[in-house]
Short mmCIF file of C-alpha atoms in Angstrom, two decimals:
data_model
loop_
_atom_site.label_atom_id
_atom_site.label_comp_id
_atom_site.label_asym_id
_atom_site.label_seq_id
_atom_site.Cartn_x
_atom_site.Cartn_y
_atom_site.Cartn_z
CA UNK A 1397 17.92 -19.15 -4.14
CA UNK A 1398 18.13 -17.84 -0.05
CA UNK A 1399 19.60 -14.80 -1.16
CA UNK A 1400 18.60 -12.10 -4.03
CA UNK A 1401 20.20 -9.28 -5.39
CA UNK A 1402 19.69 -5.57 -3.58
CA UNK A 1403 21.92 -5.00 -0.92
CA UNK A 1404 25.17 -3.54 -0.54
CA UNK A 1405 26.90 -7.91 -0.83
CA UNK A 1406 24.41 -7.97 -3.93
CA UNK A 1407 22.25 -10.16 -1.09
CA UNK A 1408 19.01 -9.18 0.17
CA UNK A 1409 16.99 -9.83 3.59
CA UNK A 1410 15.12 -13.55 3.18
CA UNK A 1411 12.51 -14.89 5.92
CA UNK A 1412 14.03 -18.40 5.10
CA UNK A 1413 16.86 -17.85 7.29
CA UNK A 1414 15.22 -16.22 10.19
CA UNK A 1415 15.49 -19.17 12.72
CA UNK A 1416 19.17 -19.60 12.14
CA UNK A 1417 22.22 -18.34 13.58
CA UNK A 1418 25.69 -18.48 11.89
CA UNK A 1419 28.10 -19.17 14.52
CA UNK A 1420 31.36 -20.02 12.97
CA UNK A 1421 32.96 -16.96 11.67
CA UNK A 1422 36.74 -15.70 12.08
CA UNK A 1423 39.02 -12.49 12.24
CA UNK A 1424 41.87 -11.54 10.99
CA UNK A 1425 44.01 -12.54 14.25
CA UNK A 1426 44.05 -15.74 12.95
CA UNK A 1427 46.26 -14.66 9.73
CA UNK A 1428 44.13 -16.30 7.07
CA UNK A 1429 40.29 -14.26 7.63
CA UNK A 1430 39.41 -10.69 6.50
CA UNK A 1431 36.91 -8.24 8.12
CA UNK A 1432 36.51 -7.15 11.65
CA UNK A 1433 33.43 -8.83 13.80
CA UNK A 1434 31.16 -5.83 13.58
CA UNK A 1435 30.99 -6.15 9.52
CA UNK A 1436 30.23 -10.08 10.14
CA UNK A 1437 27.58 -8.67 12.23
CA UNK A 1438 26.02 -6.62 9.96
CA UNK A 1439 26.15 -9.04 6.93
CA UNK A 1440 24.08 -11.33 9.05
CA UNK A 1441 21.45 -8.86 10.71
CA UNK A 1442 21.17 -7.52 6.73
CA UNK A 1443 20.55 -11.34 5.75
CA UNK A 1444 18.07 -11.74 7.94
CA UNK A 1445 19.70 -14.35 10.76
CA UNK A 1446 18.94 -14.89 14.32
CA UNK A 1447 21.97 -13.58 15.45
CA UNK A 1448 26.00 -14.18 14.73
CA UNK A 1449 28.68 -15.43 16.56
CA UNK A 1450 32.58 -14.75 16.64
CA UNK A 1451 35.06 -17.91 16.56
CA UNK A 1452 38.14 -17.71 15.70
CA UNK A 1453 41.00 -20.13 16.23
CA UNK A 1454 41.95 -20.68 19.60
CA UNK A 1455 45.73 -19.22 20.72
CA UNK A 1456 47.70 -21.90 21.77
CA UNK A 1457 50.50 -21.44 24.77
CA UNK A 1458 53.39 -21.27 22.18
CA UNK A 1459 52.45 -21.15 18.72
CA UNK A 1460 53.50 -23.99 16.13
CA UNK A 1461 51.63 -22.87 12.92
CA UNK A 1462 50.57 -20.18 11.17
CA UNK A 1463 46.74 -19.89 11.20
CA UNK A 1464 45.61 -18.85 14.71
CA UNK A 1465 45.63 -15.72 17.11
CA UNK A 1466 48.67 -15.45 18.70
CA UNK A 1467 48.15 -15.98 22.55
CA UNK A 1468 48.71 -11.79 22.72
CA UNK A 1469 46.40 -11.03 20.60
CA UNK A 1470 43.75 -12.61 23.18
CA UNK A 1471 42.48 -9.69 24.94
CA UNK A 1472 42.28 -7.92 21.48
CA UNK A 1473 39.90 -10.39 19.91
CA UNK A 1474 37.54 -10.06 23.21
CA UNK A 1475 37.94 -6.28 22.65
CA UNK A 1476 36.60 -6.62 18.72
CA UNK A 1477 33.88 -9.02 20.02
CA UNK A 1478 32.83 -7.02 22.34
CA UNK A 1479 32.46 -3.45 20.08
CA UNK A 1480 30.42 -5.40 17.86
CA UNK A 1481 27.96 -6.56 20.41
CA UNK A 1482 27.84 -2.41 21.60
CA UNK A 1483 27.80 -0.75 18.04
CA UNK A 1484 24.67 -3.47 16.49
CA UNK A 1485 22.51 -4.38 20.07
CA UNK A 1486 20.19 -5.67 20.62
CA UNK A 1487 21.03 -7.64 17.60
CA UNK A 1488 22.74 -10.90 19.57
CA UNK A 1489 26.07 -11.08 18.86
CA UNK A 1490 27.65 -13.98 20.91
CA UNK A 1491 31.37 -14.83 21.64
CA UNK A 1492 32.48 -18.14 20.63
CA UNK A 1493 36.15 -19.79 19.79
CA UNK A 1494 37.56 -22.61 17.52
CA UNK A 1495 39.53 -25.07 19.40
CA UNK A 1496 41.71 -27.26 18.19
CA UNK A 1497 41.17 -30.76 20.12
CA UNK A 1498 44.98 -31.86 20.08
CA UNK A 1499 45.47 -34.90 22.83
CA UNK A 1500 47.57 -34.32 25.53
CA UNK A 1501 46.58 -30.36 25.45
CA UNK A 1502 43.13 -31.02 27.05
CA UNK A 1503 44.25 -28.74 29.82
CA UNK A 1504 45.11 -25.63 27.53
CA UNK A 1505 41.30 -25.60 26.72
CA UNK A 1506 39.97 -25.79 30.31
CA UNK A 1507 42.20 -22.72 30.90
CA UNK A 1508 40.69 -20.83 28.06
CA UNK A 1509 37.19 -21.77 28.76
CA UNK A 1510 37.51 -20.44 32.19
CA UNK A 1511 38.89 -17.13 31.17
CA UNK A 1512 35.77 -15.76 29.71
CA UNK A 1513 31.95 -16.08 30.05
CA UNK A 1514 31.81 -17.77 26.43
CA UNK A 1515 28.98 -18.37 24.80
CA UNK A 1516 30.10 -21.52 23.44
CA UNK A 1517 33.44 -23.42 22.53
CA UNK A 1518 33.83 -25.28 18.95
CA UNK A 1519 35.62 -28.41 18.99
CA UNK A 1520 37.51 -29.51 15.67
CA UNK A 1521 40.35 -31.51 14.33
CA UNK A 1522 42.73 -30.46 12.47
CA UNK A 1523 45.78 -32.28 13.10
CA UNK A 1524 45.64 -35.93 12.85
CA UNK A 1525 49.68 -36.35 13.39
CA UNK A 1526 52.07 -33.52 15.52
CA UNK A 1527 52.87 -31.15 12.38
CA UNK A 1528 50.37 -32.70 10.00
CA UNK A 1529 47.11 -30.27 10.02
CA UNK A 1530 45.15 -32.33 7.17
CA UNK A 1531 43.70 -29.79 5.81
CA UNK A 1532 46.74 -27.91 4.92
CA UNK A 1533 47.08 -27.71 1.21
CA UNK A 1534 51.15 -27.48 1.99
CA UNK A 1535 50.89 -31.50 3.31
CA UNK A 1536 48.26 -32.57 0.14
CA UNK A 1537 51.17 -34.87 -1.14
CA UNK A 1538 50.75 -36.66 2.08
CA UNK A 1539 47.86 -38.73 0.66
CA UNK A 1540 49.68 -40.45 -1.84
CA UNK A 1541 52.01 -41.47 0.67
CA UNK A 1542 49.55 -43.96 2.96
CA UNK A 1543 46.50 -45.69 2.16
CA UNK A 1544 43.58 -42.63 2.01
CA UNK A 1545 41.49 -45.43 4.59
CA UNK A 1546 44.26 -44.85 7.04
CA UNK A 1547 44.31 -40.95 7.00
CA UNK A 1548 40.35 -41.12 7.48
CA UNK A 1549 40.90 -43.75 10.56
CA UNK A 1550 43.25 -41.20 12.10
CA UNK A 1551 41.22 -38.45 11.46
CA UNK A 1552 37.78 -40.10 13.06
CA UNK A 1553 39.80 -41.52 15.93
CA UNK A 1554 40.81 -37.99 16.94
CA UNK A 1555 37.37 -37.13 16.01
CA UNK A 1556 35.90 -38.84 18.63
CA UNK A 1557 38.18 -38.34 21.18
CA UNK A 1558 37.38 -34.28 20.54
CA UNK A 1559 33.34 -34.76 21.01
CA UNK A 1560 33.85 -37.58 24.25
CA UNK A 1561 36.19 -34.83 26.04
CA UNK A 1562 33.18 -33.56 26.64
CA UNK A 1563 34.76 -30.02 26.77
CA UNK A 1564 32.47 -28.52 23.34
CA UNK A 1565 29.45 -27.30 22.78
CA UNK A 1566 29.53 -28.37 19.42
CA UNK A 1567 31.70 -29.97 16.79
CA UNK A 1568 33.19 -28.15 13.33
CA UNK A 1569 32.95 -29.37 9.65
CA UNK A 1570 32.67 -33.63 10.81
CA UNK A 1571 34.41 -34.98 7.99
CA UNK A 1572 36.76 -32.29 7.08
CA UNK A 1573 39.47 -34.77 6.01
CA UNK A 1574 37.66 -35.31 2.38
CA UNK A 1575 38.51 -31.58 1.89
CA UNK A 1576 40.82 -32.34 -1.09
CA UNK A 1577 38.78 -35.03 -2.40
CA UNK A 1578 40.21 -38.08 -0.90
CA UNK A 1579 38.01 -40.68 0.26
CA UNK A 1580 38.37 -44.62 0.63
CA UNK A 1581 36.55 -46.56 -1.43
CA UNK A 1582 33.47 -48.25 -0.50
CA UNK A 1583 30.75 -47.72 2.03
CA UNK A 1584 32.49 -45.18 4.96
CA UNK A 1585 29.59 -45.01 7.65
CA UNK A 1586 32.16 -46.93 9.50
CA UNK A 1587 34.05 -43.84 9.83
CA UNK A 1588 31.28 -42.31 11.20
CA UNK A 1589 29.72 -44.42 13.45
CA UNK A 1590 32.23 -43.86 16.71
CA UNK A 1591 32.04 -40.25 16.36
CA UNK A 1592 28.02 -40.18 16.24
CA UNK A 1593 27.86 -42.37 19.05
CA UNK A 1594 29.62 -40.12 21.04
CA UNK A 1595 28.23 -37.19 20.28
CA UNK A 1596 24.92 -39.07 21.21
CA UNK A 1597 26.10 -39.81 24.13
CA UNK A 1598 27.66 -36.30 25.16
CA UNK A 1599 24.66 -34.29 23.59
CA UNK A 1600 26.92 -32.98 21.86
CA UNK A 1601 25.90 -30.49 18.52
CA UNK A 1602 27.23 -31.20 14.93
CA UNK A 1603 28.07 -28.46 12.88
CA UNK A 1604 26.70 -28.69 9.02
CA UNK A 1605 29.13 -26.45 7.36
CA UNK A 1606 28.89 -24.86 3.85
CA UNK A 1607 32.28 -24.34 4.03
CA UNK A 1608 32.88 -27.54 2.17
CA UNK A 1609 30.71 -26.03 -1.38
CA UNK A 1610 33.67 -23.57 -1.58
CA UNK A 1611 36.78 -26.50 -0.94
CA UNK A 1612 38.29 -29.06 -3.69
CA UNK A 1613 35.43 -31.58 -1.93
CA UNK A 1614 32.56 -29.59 -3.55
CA UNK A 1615 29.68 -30.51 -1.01
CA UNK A 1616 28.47 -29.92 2.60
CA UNK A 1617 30.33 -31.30 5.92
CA UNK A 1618 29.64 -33.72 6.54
CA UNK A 1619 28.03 -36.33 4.21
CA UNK A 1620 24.24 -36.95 3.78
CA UNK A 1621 25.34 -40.81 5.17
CA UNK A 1622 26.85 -38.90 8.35
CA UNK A 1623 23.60 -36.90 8.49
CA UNK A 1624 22.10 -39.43 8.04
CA UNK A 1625 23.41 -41.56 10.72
CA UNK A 1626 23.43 -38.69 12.77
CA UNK A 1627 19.78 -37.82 12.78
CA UNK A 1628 18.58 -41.45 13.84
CA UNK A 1629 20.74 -41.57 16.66
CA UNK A 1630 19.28 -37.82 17.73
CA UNK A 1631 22.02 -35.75 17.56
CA UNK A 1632 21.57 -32.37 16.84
CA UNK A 1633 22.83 -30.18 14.64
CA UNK A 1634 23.79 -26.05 13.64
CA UNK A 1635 24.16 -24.89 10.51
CA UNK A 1636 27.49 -22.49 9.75
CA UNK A 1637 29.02 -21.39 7.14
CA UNK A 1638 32.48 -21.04 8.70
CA UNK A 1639 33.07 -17.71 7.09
CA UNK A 1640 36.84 -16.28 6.53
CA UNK A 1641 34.89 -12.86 4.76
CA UNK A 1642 32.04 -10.84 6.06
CA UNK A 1643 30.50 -11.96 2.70
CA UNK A 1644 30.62 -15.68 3.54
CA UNK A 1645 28.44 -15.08 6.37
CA UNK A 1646 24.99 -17.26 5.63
CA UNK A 1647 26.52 -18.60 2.23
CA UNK A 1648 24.79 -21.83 0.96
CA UNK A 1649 22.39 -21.75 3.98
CA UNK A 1650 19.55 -22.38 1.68
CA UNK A 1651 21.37 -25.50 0.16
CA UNK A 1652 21.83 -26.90 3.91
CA UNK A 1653 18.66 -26.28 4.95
CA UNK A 1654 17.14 -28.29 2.00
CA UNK A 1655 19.74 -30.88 2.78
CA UNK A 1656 19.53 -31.18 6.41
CA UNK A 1657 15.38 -31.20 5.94
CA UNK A 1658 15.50 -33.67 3.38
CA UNK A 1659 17.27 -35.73 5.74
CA UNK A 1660 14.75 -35.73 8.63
CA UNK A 1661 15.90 -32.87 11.12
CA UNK A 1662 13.19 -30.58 12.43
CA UNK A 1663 15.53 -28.28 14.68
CA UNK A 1664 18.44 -26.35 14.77
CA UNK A 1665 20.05 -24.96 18.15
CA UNK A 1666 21.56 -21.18 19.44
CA UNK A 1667 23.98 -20.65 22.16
CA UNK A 1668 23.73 -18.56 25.28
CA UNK A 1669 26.58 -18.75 27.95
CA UNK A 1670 26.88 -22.42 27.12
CA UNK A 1671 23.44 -23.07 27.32
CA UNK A 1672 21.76 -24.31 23.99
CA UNK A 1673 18.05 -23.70 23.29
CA UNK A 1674 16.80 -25.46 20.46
CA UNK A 1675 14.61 -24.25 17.62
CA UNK A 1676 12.09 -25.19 14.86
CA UNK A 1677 14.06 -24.81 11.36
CA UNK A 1678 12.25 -22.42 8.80
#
């Protein structure tokens, strides 16, 4: 296992993880997260990562759900950032945000990424219709209503319109739509071929998220096939954990590391002021 027993999360340092960087974590602005950034921070300098970073769902101009900061709790979730990057330096503790890539609102995240010197800017889908987030459990009865291949064609459509915007550094949990279990039937790279093109294209990062191990799906985002895929077109990757809990923070790493490794990858990449700098994996 990555982790042993010893420390005060029953987890103990580990020199596996030493490369890495865990840079999808949230707050409790965005109504569903516990923990303030500067315990994320120290879960992660305890585990033995790189460095952290803070992302929490982007504010929107009026809000229409439930499960992002609210557009005045901005300058407080730069404040929290910010006293964790004081109270654990020089441990790097970088500012980051999860945008929702909703078309027609391209303009909304140009405004936010000029308001601060971010570190970088997560791009993910969420809503694949206006008021259907997919992977809301409160709209699960939705896919019994449609054919499941038509909710994945939706999805990946919106997919790759969020990675050929060209406005993210790199791209949350690919293939989040299986998060309840559904999937079409029969070979699905074609889901995934748009989306990888564009992100080789764009240079744009995938996130391999652990997130999934904990969700109905039971395994990584995205797919070994999307991996796969991914890693002979050379797209790179970052592993997160997309952490709601200070104790999430690095969870499963050591399962994507053998994963993403078996595959073929040799690298993972960190953020600075939008600037990525890429690194052997350990």
């Amino acid at each position: 296992m990555l982790f042993q027993k010893g420390s005060s999360f029953g987890i103990q340092h580990s020199t596996l993880i030493e490369m890495l960087a865990d840079y999808h974590t949230h707050t409790p602005l965005c109504h569903h997260a516990t923990g303030l950034p500067i315990e994320y921070a120290r879960v992660a300098r305890e585990r033995g990562l790189a460095e952290i970073g803070i992302s929490d769902h982007n504010p929107m101009p009026s809000r229409f759900d439930d499960w992002r900061m609210d557009i005045d709790d901005f300058d407080a979730y730069l404040d929290m950032v910010e006293v964790a990057r004081v109270e654990l330096a020089p441990f790097p503790v970088r500012l980051g945000l999860e945008c929702d890539f909703i078309p027609g609102k391209e303009n909304w995240i140009e405004d936010l990424a000029g308001r601060n010197s971010w570190d970088y800017l997560i791009g993910s889908v969420h809503y694949i219709a206006p008021g259907w987030d997919v992977d809301n459990p409160k709209w699960i009865g939705r896919f019994s209503e449609r054919p499941v291949a038509e909710i994945w064609e939706l999805y990946f459509d919106a997919y790759e319109k969020c990675i050929s915007s060209g406005l993210f550094d790199f791209v949350a949990h690919p293939d989040l739509v299986k998060k309840f279990g559904h999937r079409p039937k029969g070979d699905l790279r074609s889901f995934y071929e748009p989306s990888i093109a564009a992100a080789a294209k764009n240079g744009t990062i995938i996130e391999v998220s652990t997130a999934g191990l904990r969700k109905p799906a039971g395994e990584i985002y995205p797919a070994r096939e999307f991996l796969e895929m991914a890693q002979e077109a050379g797209v790179g990757i970052v592993i997160s954990s997309d952490a709601h809990a200070p104790e999430e923070v690095g969870l499963d790493f050591d399962r994507a590391l053998s994963l993403v490794k078996d595959v073929g990858f040799t690298q993972s990449f960190r953020f600075c002021r939008r600037t990525k700098t890429s690194f052997p994996l350990p």
